[in-house]
Amino acid sequence: HVQLVESGGGPVQAGGSLRLSCTASGFTFDRPDMAWYRESPGNDCEMVWSITRDGITRYSDSVKGRFTISQDNANNTLYLQMNDLKTGDTAVYYCASELYSPWIGSRPKCRGYEYKYWGQGTQVTVS
């Protein structure tokens, strides 16, 4: 049974930093096929960062130079380090695993597409 649990969200001032965690269970974590998405009212779902089993990473231009991902295999955790946060980064951030389809296109809601497993999300509020 695969489970993803996000944590680390909360309120933060613009220019500040947060590190989100996605702790996984139920699958081998040494070669994760995972992604971080975000969703906010009035905006389309955005894939923030993704990493494949071959270690290929992709990220949204909106977070370039500010966000990075890392992983702790011993603790089955994928991190999203977010620096220089902006009010536009306010969103619910979701972790996802096991890619099964390409990006399907713009949509308001993230969960349920491209990746088989999704966490419940963690709210990040930048003011």
mmCIF file of C-alpha atoms in Angstrom:
data_model
loop_
_atom_site.group_PDB
_atom_site.id
_atom_site.type_symbol
_atom_site.label_atom_id
_atom_site.label_comp_id
_atom_site.label_asym_id
_atom_site.label_seq_id
_atom_site.Cartn_x
_atom_site.Cartn_y
_atom_site.Cartn_z
ATOM 1 C CA HIS A 1 0.000 0.000 0.000
ATOM 2 C CA VAL A 2 1.690 3.191 -1.210
ATOM 3 C CA GLN A 3 1.301 6.237 0.970
ATOM 4 C CA LEU A 4 2.702 9.751 0.556
ATOM 5 C CA VAL A 5 2.582 12.254 3.387
ATOM 6 C CA GLU A 6 3.553 15.887 2.886
ATOM 7 C CA SER A 7 4.622 18.190 5.699
ATOM 8 C CA GLY A 8 6.469 21.426 6.273
ATOM 9 C CA GLY A 9 3.955 23.895 4.929
ATOM 10 C CA GLY A 10 2.732 26.945 6.790
ATOM 11 C CA PRO A 11 2.761 30.718 6.765
ATOM 12 C CA VAL A 12 5.929 32.527 5.759
ATOM 13 C CA GLN A 13 6.876 36.068 4.861
ATOM 14 C CA ALA A 14 7.884 36.980 1.347
ATOM 15 C CA GLY A 15 11.587 36.407 0.876
ATOM 16 C CA GLY A 16 11.622 33.622 3.425
ATOM 17 C CA SER A 17 12.212 29.895 3.039
ATOM 18 C CA LEU A 18 10.423 26.640 3.724
ATOM 19 C CA ARG A 19 11.338 23.029 3.202
ATOM 20 C CA LEU A 20 8.549 20.664 2.345
ATOM 21 C CA SER A 21 8.883 16.954 3.004
ATOM 22 C CA CYS A 22 7.200 14.037 1.292
ATOM 23 C CA THR A 23 7.613 10.828 3.238
ATOM 24 C CA ALA A 24 6.809 7.716 1.272
ATOM 25 C CA SER A 25 5.946 4.177 2.256
ATOM 26 C CA GLY A 26 4.986 1.061 0.361
ATOM 27 C CA PHE A 27 7.576 1.206 -2.411
ATOM 28 C CA THR A 28 11.338 1.167 -2.916
ATOM 29 C CA PHE A 29 12.603 4.692 -2.573
ATOM 30 C CA ASP A 30 16.150 4.384 -3.897
ATOM 31 C CA ARG A 31 15.111 5.391 -7.428
ATOM 32 C CA PRO A 32 12.049 7.574 -6.980
ATOM 33 C CA ASP A 33 9.845 8.611 -9.847
ATOM 34 C CA MET A 34 8.188 11.552 -8.166
ATOM 35 C CA ALA A 35 7.064 15.111 -8.481
ATOM 36 C CA TRP A 36 5.889 18.167 -6.588
ATOM 37 C CA TYR A 37 2.808 20.012 -7.826
ATOM 38 C CA ARG A 38 0.981 23.047 -6.562
ATOM 39 C CA GLU A 39 -2.572 24.257 -6.826
ATOM 40 C CA SER A 40 -4.130 27.568 -5.883
ATOM 41 C CA PRO A 41 -7.546 29.166 -6.412
ATOM 42 C CA GLY A 42 -7.891 30.860 -9.757
ATOM 43 C CA ASN A 43 -4.740 29.309 -11.175
ATOM 44 C CA ASP A 44 -4.072 26.162 -13.128
ATOM 45 C CA CYS A 45 -2.312 23.249 -11.551
ATOM 46 C CA GLU A 46 1.449 23.553 -11.908
ATOM 47 C CA MET A 47 4.101 20.872 -11.832
ATOM 48 C CA VAL A 48 6.838 22.474 -9.783
ATOM 49 C CA TRP A 49 9.577 19.828 -9.886
ATOM 50 C CA SER A 50 9.846 16.263 -11.068
ATOM 51 C CA ILE A 51 12.508 13.585 -10.913
ATOM 52 C CA THR A 52 12.623 10.340 -12.846
ATOM 53 C CA ARG A 53 14.125 6.994 -11.913
ATOM 54 C CA ASP A 54 17.076 7.898 -14.119
ATOM 55 C CA GLY A 55 17.673 11.022 -12.081
ATOM 56 C CA ILE A 56 16.386 13.433 -14.710
ATOM 57 C CA THR A 57 14.841 16.475 -13.113
ATOM 58 C CA ARG A 58 12.503 19.086 -14.537
ATOM 59 C CA TYR A 59 11.124 22.202 -12.982
ATOM 60 C CA SER A 60 8.819 25.067 -13.709
ATOM 61 C CA ASP A 61 10.392 28.303 -14.908
ATOM 62 C CA SER A 62 8.475 30.094 -12.163
ATOM 63 C CA VAL A 63 10.658 28.471 -9.488
ATOM 64 C CA LYS A 64 13.956 28.396 -11.328
ATOM 65 C CA GLY A 65 16.814 29.445 -9.097
ATOM 66 C CA ARG A 66 14.617 29.438 -6.001
ATOM 67 C CA PHE A 67 13.379 25.873 -5.465
ATOM 68 C CA THR A 68 15.349 22.644 -5.439
ATOM 69 C CA ILE A 69 14.623 19.042 -4.601
ATOM 70 C CA SER A 70 16.658 16.503 -2.705
ATOM 71 C CA GLN A 71 16.052 13.059 -1.353
ATOM 72 C CA ASP A 72 16.919 11.105 1.770
ATOM 73 C CA ASN A 73 16.766 7.444 0.814
ATOM 74 C CA ALA A 74 17.352 6.261 4.366
ATOM 75 C CA ASN A 75 14.179 8.008 5.462
ATOM 76 C CA ASN A 76 12.175 7.549 2.253
ATOM 77 C CA THR A 77 11.735 11.289 1.985
ATOM 78 C CA LEU A 78 11.735 13.714 -0.914
ATOM 79 C CA TYR A 79 12.267 17.367 -0.048
ATOM 80 C CA LEU A 80 11.358 20.586 -1.795
ATOM 81 C CA GLN A 81 13.536 23.437 -0.589
ATOM 82 C CA MET A 82 11.846 26.737 -1.344
ATOM 83 C CA ASN A 83 13.834 29.942 -1.035
ATOM 84 C CA ASP A 84 13.011 33.581 -1.750
ATOM 85 C CA LEU A 85 9.340 32.829 -1.529
ATOM 86 C CA LYS A 86 6.876 35.128 -3.242
ATOM 87 C CA THR A 87 3.186 35.710 -2.695
ATOM 88 C CA GLY A 88 2.590 33.910 -5.974
ATOM 89 C CA ASP A 89 3.991 30.736 -4.414
ATOM 90 C CA THR A 90 0.990 30.527 -2.113
ATOM 91 C CA ALA A 91 -0.667 27.204 -2.881
ATOM 92 C CA VAL A 92 -1.369 23.716 -1.705
ATOM 93 C CA TYR A 93 1.670 21.621 -2.556
ATOM 94 C CA TYR A 94 1.234 17.978 -3.462
ATOM 95 C CA CYS A 95 3.696 15.161 -3.721
ATOM 96 C CA ALA A 96 3.107 12.462 -6.338
ATOM 97 C CA SER A 97 4.757 9.198 -7.349
ATOM 98 C CA GLU A 98 4.752 6.605 -10.137
ATOM 99 C CA LEU A 99 4.396 8.414 -13.424
ATOM 100 C CA TYR A 100 1.985 6.739 -15.833
ATOM 101 C CA SER A 101 1.235 9.392 -18.436
ATOM 102 C CA PRO A 102 2.665 12.566 -19.925
ATOM 103 C CA TRP A 103 1.452 15.969 -18.812
ATOM 104 C CA ILE A 104 -2.191 16.052 -19.816
ATOM 105 C CA GLY A 105 -2.428 19.818 -20.082
ATOM 106 C CA SER A 106 -3.745 22.776 -18.155
ATOM 107 C CA ARG A 107 -6.326 22.063 -15.510
ATOM 108 C CA PRO A 108 -7.416 23.581 -12.175
ATOM 109 C CA LYS A 109 -6.905 20.485 -10.058
ATOM 110 C CA CYS A 110 -3.682 18.530 -9.807
ATOM 111 C CA ARG A 111 -4.423 15.229 -8.155
ATOM 112 C CA GLY A 112 -5.304 12.147 -10.146
ATOM 113 C CA TYR A 113 -3.363 12.761 -13.341
ATOM 114 C CA GLU A 114 0.088 11.812 -14.654
ATOM 115 C CA TYR A 115 1.055 10.068 -11.391
ATOM 116 C CA LYS A 116 -0.635 7.127 -9.773
ATOM 117 C CA TYR A 117 -0.159 8.074 -6.122
ATOM 118 C CA TRP A 118 -0.741 11.416 -4.440
ATOM 119 C CA GLY A 119 -0.427 12.862 -0.987
ATOM 120 C CA GLN A 120 -3.076 14.987 0.676
ATOM 121 C CA GLY A 121 -1.150 18.220 0.258
ATOM 122 C CA THR A 122 0.351 20.853 2.519
ATOM 123 C CA GLN A 123 -0.617 24.519 2.480
ATOM 124 C CA VAL A 124 2.022 27.184 1.923
ATOM 125 C CA THR A 125 0.943 30.778 2.508
ATOM 126 C CA VAL A 126 3.333 33.597 1.630
ATOM 127 C CA SER A 127 2.467 37.116 2.752
#
